[in-house]
Coordinates of C-alpha atoms in Angstrom, one line a residue:
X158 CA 0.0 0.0 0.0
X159 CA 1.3 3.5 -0.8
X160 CA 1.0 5.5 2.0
X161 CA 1.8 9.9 2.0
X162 CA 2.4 11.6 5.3
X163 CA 1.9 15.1 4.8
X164 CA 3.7 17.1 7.6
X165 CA 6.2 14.5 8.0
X166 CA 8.7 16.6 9.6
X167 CA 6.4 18.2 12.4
X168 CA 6.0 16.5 15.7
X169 CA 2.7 14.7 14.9
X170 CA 3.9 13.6 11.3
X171 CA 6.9 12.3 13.4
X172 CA 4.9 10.4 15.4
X173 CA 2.8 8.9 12.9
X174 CA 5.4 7.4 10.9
X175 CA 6.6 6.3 14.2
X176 CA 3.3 4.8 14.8
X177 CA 3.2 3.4 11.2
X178 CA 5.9 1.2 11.7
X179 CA 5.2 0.3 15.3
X180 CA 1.7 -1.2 14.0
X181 CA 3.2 -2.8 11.2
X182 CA 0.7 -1.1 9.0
X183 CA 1.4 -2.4 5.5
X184 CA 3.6 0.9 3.9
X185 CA 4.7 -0.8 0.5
X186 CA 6.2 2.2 -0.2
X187 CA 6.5 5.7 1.6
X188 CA 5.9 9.2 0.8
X189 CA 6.9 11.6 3.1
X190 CA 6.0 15.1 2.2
X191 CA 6.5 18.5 4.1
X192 CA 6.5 22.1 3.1
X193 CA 8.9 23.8 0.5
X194 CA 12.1 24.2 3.1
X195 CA 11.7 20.2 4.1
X196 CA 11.6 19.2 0.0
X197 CA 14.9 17.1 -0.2
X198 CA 15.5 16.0 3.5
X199 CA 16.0 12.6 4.2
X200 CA 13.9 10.9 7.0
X201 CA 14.1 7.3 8.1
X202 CA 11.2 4.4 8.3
X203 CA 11.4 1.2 9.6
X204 CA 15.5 1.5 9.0
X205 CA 15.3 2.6 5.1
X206 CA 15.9 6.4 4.0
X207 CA 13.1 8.3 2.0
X208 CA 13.7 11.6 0.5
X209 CA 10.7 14.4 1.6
X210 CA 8.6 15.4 -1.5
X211 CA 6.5 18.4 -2.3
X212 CA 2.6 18.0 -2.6
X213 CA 2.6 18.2 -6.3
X214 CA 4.9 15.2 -6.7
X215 CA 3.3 13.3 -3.9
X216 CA -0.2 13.4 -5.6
X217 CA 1.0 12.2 -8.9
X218 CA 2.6 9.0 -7.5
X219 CA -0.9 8.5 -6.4
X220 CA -1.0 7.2 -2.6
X221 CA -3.8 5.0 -1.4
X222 CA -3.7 7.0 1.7
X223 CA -2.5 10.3 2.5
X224 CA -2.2 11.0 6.5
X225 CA -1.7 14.3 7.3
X226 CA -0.7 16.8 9.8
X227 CA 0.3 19.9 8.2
X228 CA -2.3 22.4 9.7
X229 CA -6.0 23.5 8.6
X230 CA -5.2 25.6 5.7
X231 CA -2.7 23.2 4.2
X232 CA -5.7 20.2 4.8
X233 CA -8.3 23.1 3.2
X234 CA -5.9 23.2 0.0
X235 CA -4.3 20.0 -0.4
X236 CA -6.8 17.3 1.2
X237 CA -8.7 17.9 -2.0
X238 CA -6.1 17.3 -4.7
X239 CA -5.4 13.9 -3.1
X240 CA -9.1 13.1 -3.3
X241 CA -9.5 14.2 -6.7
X242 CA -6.6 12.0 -7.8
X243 CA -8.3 9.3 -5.6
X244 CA -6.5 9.0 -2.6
X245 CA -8.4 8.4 0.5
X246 CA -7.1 11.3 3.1
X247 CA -6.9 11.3 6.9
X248 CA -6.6 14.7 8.1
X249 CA -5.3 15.6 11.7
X250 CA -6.7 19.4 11.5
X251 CA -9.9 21.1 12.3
X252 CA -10.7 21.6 8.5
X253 CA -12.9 19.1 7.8
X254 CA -14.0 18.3 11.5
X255 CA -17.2 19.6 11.4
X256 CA -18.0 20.1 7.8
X257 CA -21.2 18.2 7.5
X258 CA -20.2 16.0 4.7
X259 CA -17.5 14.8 6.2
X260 CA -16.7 11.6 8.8
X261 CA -15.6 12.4 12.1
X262 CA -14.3 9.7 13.2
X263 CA -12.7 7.4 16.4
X264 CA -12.6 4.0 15.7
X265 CA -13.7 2.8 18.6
X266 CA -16.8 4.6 18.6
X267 CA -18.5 5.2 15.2
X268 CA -15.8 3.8 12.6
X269 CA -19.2 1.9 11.3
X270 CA -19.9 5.5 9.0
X271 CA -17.1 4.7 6.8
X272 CA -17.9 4.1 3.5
X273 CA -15.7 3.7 0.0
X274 CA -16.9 7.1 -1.0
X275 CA -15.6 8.8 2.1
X276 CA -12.4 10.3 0.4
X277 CA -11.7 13.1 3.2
X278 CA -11.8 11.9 7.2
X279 CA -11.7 13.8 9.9
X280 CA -9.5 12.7 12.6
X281 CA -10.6 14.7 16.1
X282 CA -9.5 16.4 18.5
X283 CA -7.0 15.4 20.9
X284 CA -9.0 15.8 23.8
X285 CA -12.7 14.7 22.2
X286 CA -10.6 11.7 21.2
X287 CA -9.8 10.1 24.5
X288 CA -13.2 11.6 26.2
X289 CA -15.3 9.8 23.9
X290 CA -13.3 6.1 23.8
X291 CA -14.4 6.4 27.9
X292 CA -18.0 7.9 26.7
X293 CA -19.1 5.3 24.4
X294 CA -19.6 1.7 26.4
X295 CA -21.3 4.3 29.3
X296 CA -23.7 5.9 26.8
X297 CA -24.7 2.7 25.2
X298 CA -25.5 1.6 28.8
X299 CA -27.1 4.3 30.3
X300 CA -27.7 7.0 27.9
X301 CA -25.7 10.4 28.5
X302 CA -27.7 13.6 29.5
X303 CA -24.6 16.2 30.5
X304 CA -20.9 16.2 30.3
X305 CA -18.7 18.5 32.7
X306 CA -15.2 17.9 31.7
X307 CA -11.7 20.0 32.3
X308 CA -9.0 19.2 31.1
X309 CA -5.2 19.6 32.0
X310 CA -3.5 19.5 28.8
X311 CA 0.9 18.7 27.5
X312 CA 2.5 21.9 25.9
X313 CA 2.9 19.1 23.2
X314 CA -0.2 19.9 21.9
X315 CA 0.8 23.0 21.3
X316 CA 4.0 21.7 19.3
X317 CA 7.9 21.7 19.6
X318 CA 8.0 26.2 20.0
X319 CA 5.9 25.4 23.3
X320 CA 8.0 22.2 24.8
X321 CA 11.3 24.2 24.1
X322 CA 9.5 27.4 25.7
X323 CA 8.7 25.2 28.6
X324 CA 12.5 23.7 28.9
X325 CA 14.3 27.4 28.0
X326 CA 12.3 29.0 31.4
X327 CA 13.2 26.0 33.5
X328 CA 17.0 26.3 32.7
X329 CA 16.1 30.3 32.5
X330 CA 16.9 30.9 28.7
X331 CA 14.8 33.5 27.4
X332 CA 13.7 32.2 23.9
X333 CA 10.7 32.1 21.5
X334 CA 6.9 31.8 23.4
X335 CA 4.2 29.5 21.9
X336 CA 2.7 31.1 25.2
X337 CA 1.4 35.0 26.2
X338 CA 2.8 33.9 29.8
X339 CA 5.1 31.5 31.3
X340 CA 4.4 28.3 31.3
X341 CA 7.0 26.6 34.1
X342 CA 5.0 26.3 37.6
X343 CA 1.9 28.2 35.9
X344 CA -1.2 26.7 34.4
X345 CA -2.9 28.8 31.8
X346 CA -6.7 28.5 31.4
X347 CA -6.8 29.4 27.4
X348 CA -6.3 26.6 24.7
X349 CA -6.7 28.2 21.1
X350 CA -8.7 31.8 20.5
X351 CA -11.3 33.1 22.4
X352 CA -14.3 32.9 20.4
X353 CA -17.8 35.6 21.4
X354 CA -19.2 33.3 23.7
X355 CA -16.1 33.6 25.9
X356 CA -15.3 30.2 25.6
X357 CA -12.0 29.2 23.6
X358 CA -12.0 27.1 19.9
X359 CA -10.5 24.3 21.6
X360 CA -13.7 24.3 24.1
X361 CA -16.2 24.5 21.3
X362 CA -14.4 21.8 19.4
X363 CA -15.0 19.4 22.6
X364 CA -18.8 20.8 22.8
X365 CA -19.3 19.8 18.8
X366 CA -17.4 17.4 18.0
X367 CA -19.0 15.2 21.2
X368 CA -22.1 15.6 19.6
X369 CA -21.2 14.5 16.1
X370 CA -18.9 11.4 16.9
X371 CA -21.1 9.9 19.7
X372 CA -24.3 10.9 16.6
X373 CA -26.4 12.0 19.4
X374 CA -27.4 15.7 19.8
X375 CA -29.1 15.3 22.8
X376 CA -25.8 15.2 24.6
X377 CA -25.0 18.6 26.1
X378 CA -21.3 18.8 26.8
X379 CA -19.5 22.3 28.7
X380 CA -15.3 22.4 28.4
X381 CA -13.1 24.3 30.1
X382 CA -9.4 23.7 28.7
X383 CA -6.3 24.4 30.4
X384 CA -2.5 24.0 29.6
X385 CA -0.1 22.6 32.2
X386 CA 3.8 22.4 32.3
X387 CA 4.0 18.5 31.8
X388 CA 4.8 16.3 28.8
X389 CA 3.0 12.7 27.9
X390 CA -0.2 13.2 27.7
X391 CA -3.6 14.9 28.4
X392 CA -5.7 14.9 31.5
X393 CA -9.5 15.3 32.1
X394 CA -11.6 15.2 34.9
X395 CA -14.9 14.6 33.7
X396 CA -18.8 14.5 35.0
X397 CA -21.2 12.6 33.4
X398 CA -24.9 13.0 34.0
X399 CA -26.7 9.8 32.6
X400 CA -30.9 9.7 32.0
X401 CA -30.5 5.8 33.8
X402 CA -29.2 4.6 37.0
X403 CA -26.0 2.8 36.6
X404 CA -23.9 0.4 39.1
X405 CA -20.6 1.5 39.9
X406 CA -19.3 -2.4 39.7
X407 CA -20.8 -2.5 36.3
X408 CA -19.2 1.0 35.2
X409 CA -15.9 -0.1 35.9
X410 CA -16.2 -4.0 34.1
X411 CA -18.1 -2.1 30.6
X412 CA -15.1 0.4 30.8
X413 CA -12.7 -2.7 31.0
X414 CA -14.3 -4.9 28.4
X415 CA -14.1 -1.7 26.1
X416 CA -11.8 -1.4 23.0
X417 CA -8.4 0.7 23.9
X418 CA -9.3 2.0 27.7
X419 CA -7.1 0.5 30.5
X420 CA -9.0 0.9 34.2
X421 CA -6.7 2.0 36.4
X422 CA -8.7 2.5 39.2
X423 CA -7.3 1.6 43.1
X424 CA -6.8 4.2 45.1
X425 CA -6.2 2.1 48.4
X426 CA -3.1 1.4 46.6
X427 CA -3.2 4.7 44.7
X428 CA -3.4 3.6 41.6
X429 CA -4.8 6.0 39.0
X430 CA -3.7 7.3 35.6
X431 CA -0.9 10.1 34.9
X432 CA 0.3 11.5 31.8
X433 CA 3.9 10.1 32.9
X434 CA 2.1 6.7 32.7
X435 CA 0.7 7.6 29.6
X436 CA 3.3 8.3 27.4
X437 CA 4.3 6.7 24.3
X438 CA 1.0 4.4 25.0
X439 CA -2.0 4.3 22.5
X440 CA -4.6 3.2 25.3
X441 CA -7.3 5.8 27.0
X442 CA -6.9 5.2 30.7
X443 CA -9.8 5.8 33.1
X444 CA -9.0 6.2 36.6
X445 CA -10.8 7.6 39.8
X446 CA -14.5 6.0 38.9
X447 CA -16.9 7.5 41.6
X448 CA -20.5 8.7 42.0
X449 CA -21.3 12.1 41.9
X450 CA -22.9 12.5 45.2
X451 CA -24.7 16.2 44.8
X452 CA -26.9 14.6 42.0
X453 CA -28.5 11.5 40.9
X454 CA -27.1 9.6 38.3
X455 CA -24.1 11.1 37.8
X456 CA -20.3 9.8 37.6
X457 CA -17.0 11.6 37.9
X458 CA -14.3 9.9 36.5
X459 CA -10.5 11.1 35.8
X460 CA -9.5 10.2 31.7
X461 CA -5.5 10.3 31.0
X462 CA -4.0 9.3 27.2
X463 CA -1.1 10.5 25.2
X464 CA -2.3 13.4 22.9
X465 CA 0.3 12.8 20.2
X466 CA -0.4 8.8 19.9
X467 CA -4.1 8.3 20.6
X468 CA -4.9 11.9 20.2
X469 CA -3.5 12.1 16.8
X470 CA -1.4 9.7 15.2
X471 CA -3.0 6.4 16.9
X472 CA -6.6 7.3 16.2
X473 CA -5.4 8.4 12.1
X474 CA -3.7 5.2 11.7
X475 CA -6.2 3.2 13.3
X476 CA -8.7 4.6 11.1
X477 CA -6.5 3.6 8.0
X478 CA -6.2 0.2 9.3
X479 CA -10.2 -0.1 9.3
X480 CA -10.4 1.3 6.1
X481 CA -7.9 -1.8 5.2
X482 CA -9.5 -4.4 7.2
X483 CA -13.1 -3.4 5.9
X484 CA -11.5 -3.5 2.0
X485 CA -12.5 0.1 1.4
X486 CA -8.8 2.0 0.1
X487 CA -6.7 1.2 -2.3
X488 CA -4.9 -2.2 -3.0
X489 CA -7.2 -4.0 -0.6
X490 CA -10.3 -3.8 -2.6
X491 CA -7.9 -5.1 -5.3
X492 CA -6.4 -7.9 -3.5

């Protein structure tokens, strides 16, 4: 299978061909492409050297998948020309997220909307991504009403310019800020733009994008997104308001019978998730499983998973390996 990675020099194309090989997903032959300056570079995959490649040259070899990660208005421009030339894109940005003809997608929760004709996917957020993997056994089983989350989120969301800003003020180097303020020993409660409604894009996105993975619109989900000074992975501590009873017992075995969450939940021993513990790890790990008791109904719960691997590159190369499995790309409806 000929597989593009557009962006492959960023941090999240990094970790997708990383992932790639990990997973063994069958890469007959790589593309790696990046913008103008990267054209030429050489980067290694599973031990061979391939030379990076502009867009233009990467769409005429025709790839039976291009995964990128090269920002929304490089998806906006590019994700088309691959689809026109009948490659099947999966594309990390907001571009396509909530365009309404477009798949949203986590495999564990909704990969059945795929289809042959879906030639643009959506991969999700980084935090709607491990929030739903934990939602989806619990909705099935009781029905979700109300989400409450917050979330404490790695400057490597933000991208290499925010972990070196992060290193440079612990040794004291003044450098370049991905940040308005210091991020060492602070926590800053702004993730993306403010939008009107005083909430910030990377909010909203958890509010929507909840509501069009899970495919229910009853659900009625309120963010608040923070950044904290730690590396690994992203944190949440979410409240969930559910329209049937449900058995704590039961909570915890659907959660551990589910497909990619790890329960790490024993706090008599204290055992419950961290981003440390998360790192370099493609599960969604669900800790600190307890009722809510103010209200009936309702569950708090603490969800931790590394927001470069299952936030991004995990969840895009796990939908490609569906798409395989499911004989709807390329060389496996051939085969």
């Amino acid at each position: 299978m000929k597989v593009a990675v557009v962006g492959a020099t960023g941090l999240v194309g990094t970790k997708m061909l990383q992932v790639l090989a990990e997973r063994n997903f069958p890469v007959t032959e790589l593309i790696p492409v990046a913008s103008a300056k990267s054209i030429g570079k050489e980067i290694t995959f599973k031990g061979k050297q391939f030379k990076v490649v502009s867009v233009e040259d990467a769409i005429k070899q025709k790839p039976d998948v291009a995964i990128f990660s090269a920002g929304g208005s490089a998806s906006l421009e590019q994700a088309p020309l691959f689809a026109a030339a009948g490659t099947t894109v999966i594309d990390n940005s907001s571009a396509w997220r909530m365009d309404p003809t477009k798949k949203l997608v986590v495999p564990e929760v909704n990969a059945d909307v795929l289809t042959p004709e879906d030639k643009i996917i959506a991969n999700p957020n980084c935090s709607t991504i491990q929030m739903v993997v934990a939602l989806k056994p619990l909705h099935d089983a009781y029905k979700i009403k109300r989400v409450v989350v917050s979330t404490y989120q790695s400057v490597t969301g933000t991208g290499v310019k925010a972990v070196d800003q992060l290193f440079n003020e612990r040794k004291g180097i003044d450098g370049p800020k991905a940040y308005p303020y210091t991020i060492d020993l602070n926590v800053l409660p702004h993730i993306d733009v403010f939008t009107e409604n005083g909430y910030t894009k990377e909010e909203m996105k958890m509010v929507k994008e909840t509501v069009k993975i899970m495919g229910d619109e009853n659900i009625k989900v309120t963010a608040t997104t923070v950044r904290i000074p730690v590396m690994g992975g992203h944190s949440e501590s979410v409240n969930i308001e559910f329209e049937n009873e449900f058995d704590l017992a039961e909570v915890r075995d659907l959660l551990s019978k589910a497909p990619g969450i790890v329960v790490v939940d024993d706090v008599a021993n204290l055992k419950y998730p961290t981003p440390l513990e998360a790192h370099d790890k493609d599960d969604v790990f669900v800790g600190r499983i307890r009722r809510d008791e103010t209200q009936g109904k309702t569950l708090n719960c603490w969800i931790v998973s590394d927001n470069l691997r299952k936030g991004a590159a995990t969840n895009a190369v796990q939908i490609a390996e569906y798409l395989v499995a499911k004989n709807l790309i390329g060389q496996a409806v051939e085969a």
